[in-house]
Short mmCIF file of C-alpha atoms in Angstrom, two decimals:
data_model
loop_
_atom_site.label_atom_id
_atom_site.label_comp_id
_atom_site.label_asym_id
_atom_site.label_seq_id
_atom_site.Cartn_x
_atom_site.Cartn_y
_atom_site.Cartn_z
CA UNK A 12 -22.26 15.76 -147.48
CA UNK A 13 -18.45 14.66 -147.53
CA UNK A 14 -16.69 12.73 -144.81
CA UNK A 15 -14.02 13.84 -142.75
CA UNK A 16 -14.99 16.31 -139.99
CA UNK A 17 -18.96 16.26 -140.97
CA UNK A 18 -19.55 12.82 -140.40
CA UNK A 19 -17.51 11.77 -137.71
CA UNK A 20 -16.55 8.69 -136.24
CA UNK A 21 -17.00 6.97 -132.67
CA UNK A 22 -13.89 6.34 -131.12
CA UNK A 23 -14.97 4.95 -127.89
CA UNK A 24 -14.79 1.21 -128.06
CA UNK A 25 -18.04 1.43 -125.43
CA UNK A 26 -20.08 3.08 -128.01
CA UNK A 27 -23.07 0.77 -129.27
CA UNK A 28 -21.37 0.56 -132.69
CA UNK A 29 -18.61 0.52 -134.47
CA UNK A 30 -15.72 2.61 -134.34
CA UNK A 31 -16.02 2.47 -138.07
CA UNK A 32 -19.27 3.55 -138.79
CA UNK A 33 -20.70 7.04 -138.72
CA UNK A 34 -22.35 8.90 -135.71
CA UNK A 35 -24.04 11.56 -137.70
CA UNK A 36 -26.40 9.65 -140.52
CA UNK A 37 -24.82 10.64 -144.01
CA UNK A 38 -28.33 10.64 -145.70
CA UNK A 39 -30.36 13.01 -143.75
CA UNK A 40 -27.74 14.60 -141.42
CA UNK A 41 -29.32 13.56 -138.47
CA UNK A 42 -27.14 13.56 -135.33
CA UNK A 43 -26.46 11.03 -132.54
CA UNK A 44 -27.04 8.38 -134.53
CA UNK A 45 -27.10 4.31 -133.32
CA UNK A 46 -26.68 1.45 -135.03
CA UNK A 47 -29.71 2.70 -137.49
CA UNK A 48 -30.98 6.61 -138.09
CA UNK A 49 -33.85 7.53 -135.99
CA UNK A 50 -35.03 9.92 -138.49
CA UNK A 51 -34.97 7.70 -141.99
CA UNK A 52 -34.07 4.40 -140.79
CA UNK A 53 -31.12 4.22 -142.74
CA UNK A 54 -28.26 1.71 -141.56
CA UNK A 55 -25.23 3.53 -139.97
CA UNK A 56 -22.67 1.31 -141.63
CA UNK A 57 -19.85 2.46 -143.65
CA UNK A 58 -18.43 -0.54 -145.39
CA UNK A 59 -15.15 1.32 -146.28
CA UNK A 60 -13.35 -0.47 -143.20
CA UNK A 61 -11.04 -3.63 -142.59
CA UNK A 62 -11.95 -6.99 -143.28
CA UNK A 63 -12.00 -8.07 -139.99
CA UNK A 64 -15.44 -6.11 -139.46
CA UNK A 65 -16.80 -6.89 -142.83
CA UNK A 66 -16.33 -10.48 -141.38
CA UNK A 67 -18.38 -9.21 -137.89
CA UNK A 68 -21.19 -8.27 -139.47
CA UNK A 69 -21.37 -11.40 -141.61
CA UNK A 70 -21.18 -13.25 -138.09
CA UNK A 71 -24.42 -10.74 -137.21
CA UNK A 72 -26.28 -12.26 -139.72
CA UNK A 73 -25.19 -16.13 -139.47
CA UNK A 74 -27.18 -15.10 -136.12
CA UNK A 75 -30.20 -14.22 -138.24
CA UNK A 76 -29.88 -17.79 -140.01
CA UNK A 77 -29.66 -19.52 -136.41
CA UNK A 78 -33.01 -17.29 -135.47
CA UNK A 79 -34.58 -18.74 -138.40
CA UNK A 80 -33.70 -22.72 -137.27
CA UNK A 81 -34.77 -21.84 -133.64
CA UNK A 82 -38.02 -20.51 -135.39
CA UNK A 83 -39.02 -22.76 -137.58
CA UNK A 84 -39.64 -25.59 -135.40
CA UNK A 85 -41.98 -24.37 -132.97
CA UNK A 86 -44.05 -22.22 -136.38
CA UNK A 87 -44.31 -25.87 -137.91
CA UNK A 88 -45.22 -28.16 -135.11
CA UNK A 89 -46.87 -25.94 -132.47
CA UNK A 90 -49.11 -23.36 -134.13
CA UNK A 91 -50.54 -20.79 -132.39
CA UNK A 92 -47.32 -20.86 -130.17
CA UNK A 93 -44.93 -17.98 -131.79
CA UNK A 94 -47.78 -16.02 -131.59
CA UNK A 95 -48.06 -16.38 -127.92
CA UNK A 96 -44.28 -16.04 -127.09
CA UNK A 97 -44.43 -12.52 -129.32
CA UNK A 98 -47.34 -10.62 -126.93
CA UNK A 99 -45.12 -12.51 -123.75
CA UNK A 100 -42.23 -10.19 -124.70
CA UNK A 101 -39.88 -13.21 -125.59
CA UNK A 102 -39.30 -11.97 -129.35
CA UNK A 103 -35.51 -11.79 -129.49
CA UNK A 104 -34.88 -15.24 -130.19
CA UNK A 105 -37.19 -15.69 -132.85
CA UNK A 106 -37.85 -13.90 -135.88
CA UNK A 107 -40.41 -11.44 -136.41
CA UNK A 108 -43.40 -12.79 -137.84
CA UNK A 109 -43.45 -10.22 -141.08
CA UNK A 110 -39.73 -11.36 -141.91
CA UNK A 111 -41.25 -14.76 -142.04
CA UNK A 112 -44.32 -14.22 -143.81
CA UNK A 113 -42.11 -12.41 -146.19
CA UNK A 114 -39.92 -15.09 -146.40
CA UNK A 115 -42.30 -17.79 -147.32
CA UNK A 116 -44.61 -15.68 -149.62
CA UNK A 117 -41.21 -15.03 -151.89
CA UNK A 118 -40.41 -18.41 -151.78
CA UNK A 119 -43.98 -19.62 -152.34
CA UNK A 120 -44.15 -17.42 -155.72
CA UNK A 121 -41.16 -17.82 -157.01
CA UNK A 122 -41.50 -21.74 -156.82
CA UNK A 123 -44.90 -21.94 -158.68
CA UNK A 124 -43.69 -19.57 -161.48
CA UNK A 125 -40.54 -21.56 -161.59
CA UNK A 126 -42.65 -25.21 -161.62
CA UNK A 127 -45.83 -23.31 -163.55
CA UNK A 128 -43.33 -22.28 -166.82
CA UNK A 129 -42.56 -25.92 -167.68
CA UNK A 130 -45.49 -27.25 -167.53
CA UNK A 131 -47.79 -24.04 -168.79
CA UNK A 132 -48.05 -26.15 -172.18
CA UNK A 133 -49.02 -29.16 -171.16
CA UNK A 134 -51.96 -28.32 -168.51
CA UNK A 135 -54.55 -28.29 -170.97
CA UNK A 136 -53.01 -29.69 -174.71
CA UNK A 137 -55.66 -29.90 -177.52
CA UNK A 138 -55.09 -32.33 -180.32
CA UNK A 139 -52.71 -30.13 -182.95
CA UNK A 140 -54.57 -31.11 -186.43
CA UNK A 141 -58.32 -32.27 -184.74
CA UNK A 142 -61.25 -33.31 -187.33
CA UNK A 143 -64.86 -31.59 -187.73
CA UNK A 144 -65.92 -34.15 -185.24
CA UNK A 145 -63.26 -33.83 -182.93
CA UNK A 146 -63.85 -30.31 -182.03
CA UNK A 147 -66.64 -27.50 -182.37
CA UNK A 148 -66.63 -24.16 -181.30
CA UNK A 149 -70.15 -22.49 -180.47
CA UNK A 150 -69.58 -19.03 -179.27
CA UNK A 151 -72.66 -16.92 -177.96
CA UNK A 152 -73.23 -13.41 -176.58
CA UNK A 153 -76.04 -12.30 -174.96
CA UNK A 154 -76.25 -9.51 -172.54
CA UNK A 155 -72.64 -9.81 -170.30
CA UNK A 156 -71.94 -13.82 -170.85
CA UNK A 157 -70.33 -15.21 -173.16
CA UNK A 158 -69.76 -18.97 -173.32
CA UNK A 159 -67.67 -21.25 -175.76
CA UNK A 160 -67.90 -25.03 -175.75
CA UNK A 161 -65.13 -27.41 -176.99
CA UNK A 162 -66.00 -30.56 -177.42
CA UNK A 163 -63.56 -32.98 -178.05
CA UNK A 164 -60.93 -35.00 -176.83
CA UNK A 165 -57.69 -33.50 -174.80
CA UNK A 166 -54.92 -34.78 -172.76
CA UNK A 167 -54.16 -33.63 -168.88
CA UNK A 168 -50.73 -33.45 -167.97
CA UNK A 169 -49.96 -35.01 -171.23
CA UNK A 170 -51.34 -38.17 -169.77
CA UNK A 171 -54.55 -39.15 -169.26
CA UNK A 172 -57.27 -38.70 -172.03
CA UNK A 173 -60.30 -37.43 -171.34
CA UNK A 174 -63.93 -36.72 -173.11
CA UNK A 175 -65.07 -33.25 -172.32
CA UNK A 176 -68.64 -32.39 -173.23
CA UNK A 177 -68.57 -29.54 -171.49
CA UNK A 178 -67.80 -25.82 -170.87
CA UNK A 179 -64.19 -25.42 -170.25
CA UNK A 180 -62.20 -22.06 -169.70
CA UNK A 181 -59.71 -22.35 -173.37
CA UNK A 182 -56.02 -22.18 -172.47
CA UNK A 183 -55.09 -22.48 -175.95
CA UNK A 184 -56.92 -20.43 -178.52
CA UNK A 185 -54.50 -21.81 -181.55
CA UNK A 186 -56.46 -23.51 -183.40
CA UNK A 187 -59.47 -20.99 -183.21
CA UNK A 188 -59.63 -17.92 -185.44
CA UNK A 189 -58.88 -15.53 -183.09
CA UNK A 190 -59.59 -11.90 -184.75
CA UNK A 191 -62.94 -13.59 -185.89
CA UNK A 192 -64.27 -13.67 -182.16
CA UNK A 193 -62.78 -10.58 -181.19
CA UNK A 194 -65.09 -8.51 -183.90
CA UNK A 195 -67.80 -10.69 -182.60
CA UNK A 196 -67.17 -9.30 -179.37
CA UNK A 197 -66.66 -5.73 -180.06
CA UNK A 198 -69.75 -5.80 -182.66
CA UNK A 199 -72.11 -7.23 -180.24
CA UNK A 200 -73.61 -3.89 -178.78
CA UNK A 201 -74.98 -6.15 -175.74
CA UNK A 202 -71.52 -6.13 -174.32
CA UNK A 203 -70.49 -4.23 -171.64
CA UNK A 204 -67.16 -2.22 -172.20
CA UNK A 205 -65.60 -3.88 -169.55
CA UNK A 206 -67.12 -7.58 -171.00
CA UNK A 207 -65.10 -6.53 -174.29
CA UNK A 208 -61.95 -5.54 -172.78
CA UNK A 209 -61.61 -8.51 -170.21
CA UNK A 210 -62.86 -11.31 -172.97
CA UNK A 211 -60.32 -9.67 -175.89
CA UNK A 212 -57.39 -9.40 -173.17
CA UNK A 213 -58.00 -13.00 -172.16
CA UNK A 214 -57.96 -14.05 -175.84
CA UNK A 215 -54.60 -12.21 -176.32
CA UNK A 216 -52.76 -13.36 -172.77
CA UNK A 217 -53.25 -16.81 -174.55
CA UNK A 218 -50.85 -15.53 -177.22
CA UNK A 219 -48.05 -15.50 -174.10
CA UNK A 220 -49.35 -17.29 -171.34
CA UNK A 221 -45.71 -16.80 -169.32
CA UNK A 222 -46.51 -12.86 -169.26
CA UNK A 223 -50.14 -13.72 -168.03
CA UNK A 224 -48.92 -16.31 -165.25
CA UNK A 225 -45.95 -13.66 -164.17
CA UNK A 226 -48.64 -10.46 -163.86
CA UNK A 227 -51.64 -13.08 -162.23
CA UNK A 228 -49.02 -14.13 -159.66
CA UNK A 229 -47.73 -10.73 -159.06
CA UNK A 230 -51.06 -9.43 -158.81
CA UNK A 231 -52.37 -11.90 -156.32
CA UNK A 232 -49.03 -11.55 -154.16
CA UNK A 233 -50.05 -7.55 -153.69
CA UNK A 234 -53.99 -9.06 -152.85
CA UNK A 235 -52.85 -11.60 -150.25
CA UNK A 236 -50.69 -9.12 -148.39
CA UNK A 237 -53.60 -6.62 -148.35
CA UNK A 238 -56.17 -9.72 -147.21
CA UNK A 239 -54.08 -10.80 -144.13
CA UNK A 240 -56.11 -7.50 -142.02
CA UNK A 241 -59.49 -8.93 -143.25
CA UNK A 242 -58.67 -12.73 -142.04
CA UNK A 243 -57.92 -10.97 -139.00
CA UNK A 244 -60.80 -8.65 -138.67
CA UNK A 245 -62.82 -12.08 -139.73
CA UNK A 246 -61.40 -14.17 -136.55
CA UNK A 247 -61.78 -10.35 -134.33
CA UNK A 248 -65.51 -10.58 -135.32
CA UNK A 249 -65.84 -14.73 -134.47
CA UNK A 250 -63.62 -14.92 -131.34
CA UNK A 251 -65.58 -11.78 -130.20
CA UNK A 252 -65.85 -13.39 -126.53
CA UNK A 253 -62.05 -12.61 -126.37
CA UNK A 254 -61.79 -9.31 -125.85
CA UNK A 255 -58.14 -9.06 -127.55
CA UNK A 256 -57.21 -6.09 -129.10
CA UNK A 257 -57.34 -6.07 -133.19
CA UNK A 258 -53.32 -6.53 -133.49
CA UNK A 259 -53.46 -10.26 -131.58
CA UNK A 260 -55.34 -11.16 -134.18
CA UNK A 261 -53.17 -9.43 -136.79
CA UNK A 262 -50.26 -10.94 -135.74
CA UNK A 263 -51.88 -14.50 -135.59
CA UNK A 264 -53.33 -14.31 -139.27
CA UNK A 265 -50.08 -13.27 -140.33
CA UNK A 266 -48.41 -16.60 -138.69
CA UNK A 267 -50.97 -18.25 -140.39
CA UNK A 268 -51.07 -16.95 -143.71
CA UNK A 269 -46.85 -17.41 -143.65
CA UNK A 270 -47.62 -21.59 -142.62
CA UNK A 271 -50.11 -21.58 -145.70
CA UNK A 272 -47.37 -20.33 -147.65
CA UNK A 273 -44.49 -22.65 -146.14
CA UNK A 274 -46.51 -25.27 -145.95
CA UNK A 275 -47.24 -24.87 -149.97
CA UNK A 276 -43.66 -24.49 -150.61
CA UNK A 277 -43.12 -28.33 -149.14
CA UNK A 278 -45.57 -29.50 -151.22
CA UNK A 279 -44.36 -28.14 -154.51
CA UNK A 280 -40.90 -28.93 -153.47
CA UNK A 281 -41.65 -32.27 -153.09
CA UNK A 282 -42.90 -32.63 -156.22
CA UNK A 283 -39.84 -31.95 -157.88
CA UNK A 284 -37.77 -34.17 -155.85
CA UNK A 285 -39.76 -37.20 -155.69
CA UNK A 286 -42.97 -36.80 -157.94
CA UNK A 287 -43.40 -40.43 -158.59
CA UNK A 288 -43.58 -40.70 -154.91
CA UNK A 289 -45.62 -37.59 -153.68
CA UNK A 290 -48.08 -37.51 -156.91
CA UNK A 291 -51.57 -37.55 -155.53
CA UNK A 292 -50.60 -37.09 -151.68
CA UNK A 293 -50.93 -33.13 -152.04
CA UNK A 294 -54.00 -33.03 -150.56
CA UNK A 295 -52.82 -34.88 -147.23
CA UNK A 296 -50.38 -32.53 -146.56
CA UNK A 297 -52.61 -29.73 -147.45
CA UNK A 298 -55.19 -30.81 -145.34
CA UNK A 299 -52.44 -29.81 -142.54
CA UNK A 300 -53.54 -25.94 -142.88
CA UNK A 301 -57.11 -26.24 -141.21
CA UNK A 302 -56.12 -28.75 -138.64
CA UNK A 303 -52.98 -25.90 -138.46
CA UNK A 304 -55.68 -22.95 -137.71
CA UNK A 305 -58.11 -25.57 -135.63
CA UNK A 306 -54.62 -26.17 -132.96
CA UNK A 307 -53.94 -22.65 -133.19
CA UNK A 308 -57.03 -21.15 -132.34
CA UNK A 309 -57.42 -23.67 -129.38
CA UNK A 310 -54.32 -22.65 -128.09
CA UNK A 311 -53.54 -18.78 -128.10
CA UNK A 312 -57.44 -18.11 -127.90
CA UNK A 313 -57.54 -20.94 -125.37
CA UNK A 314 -60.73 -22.46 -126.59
CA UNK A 315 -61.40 -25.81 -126.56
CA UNK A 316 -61.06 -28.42 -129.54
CA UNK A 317 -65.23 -28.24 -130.61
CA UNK A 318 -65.35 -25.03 -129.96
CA UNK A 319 -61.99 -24.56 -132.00
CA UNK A 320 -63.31 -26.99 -134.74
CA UNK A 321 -66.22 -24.63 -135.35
CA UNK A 322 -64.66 -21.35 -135.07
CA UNK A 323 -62.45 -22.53 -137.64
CA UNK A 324 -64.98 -23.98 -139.97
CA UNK A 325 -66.42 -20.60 -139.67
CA UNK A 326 -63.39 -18.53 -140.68
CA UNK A 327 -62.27 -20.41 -143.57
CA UNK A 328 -66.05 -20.74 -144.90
CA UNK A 329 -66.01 -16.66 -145.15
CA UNK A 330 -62.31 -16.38 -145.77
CA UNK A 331 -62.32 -18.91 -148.96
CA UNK A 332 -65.54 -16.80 -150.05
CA UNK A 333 -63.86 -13.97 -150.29
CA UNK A 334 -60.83 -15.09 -151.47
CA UNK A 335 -62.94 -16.64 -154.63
CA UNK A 336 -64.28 -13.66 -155.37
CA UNK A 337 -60.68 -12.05 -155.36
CA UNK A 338 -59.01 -14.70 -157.28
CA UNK A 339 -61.78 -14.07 -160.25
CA UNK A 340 -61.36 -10.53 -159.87
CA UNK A 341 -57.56 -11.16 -160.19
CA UNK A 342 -57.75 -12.95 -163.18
CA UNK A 343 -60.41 -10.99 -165.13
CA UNK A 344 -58.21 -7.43 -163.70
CA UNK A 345 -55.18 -9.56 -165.26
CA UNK A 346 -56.72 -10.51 -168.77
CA UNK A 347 -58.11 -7.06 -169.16
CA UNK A 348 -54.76 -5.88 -169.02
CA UNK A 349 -54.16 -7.55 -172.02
CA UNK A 350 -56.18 -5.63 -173.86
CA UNK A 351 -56.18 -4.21 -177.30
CA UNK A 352 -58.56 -3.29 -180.43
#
């Protein structure tokens, strides 16, 4: 649709939006349009205009950014609290609690991919040249297991020796012959399909452990999204006595799963500004996250602090269940993409 007389512009200055921008939507044709379409959402703005509105909206979202600081310090210290102020009405001021968890989760991924790549080598390092006594690999199949024992001597971190006498999940197949255990798989008729394909894509995402760390985390990013409904149907089916409607507790496991991100996000930013100082203190300021949910639940389901204590012990009990199971899945769903005769 060309401009001119189809896609007119406001000329009343009293108009909700710019004189610049269009009135009917150019993408659908829709008419009467405000500041976005209220057929396909698209934005109204036409960016062919003078600077001095380019610089407006830029001033619209330095608003956003103040939003944000207003936000953050009551979603940090006073949990359960944005939740609260949202089903009050009093959302302007603060920004909507998807924005944030989407926020957080992108910064949450993209900082452990960005800390995970340089030290993906050194997590688990097996001597480079070790002796027939150093190291032993016993591989057996039977039925849908299969188990392989290392036993030798490896460094964590790149630090700290250790003795390991027992089963460990291999990072590093490189000094293995790898083709040799795949026909071992594939030959064993005992094997389930699925055994095969998830065992020989694990053995080949060790060939490029970046590529398996990239699709694990992008995986799990789409899983956590899609869990946030079942924390919340998990704390509709404890907190019962409450009568809320399902989305209160939507919007509260939402909050919650955006401070477990956040909170994360300190941590492993912490670690790369001071490490000698915050190595070993992780767990402290993870332990923030129950005692976060505990507060919360206390205050917008106005319960009190044992009653809190054990509504939350119950929640994460069945939450970290389930997200076990998922995580596994994840990972196996992940290898098996890997995959390849």
């Amino acid at each position: 649709m060309a401009k001119g007389e189809d896609l007119k512009k406001i000329e009343k200055k009293s108009q909700e939006v710019s004189k610049y921008d269009f009135i009917i939507c150019p993408n659908c044709g829709e008419t009467e349009v405000g500041r976005f379409c209220p057929s396909c959402g698209q934005s109204n703005k036409d960016f062919n205009k003078p600077i001095k509105e380019i610089v407006g909206d830029l001033f619209d979202s330095i608003n956003l950014d103040i939003r944000l600081l207003k936000t953050l310090l009551p979603f940090f210290t006073k949990p359960g609290f944005l939740t609260q102020e949202y089903f009050n009405g009093r959302r302007k001021k603060y920004v909507p609690p998807m924005r944030m968890y989407m926020f957080f989760s992108i910064l949450f991924f993209f900082l452990i991919q960005y800390t995970g790549s340089d030290k993906s080598k050194n997590i688990i390092k097996f001597n480079e040249t070790p002796t027939k006594n150093q190291a032993s690999l016993v591989s057996g199949l039977h039925g849908d297991t299969l188990s392989m024992n290392i036993k030798g001597e490896y460094t964590f971190n790149g630090e700290d020796s250790i003795q390991n006498n027992s089963d460990i999940i291999l990072e590093n197949f490189s000094n293995f012959d790898k083709e040799k255990i795949k026909q071992e798989v594939l030959n064993d008729s005992t094997n389930s399909e699925p055994l095969k394909q998830m065992v020989i894509g694990a053995i080949n995402a060790s060939e490029n452990q970046k590529l398996f760390v990239s699709r694990f985390l992008k995986n799990l990013s789409y899983t956590l999204f899609v869990l946030m409904p079942f924390f919340a149907l998990i704390l509709a089916m404890i907190l019962w006595k409450s009568r809320m409607l399902y989305v209160k507790h939507l919007i509260f496991s939402i909050n919650f799963h955006s401070f477990i991100f956040g909170i994360s996000s300190i941590v492993m930013i912490l670690r790369l500004i001071v490490p000698e100082k915050f190595s070993g203190n992780e767990a402290l300021l993870m332990l923030g996250i129950p005692i976060y949910l505990m507060v919360g639940i206390k205050r917008f389901y106005n319960r009190k602090y044992i009653g809190a204590f054990f509504k939350t012990f119950g929640a994460l009990m069945i939450y970290s269940f389930i997200l076990s199971i998922v995580v596994i899945a994840m990972l196996a769903f992940t290898a098996k993409g890997f995959y390849s005769n």
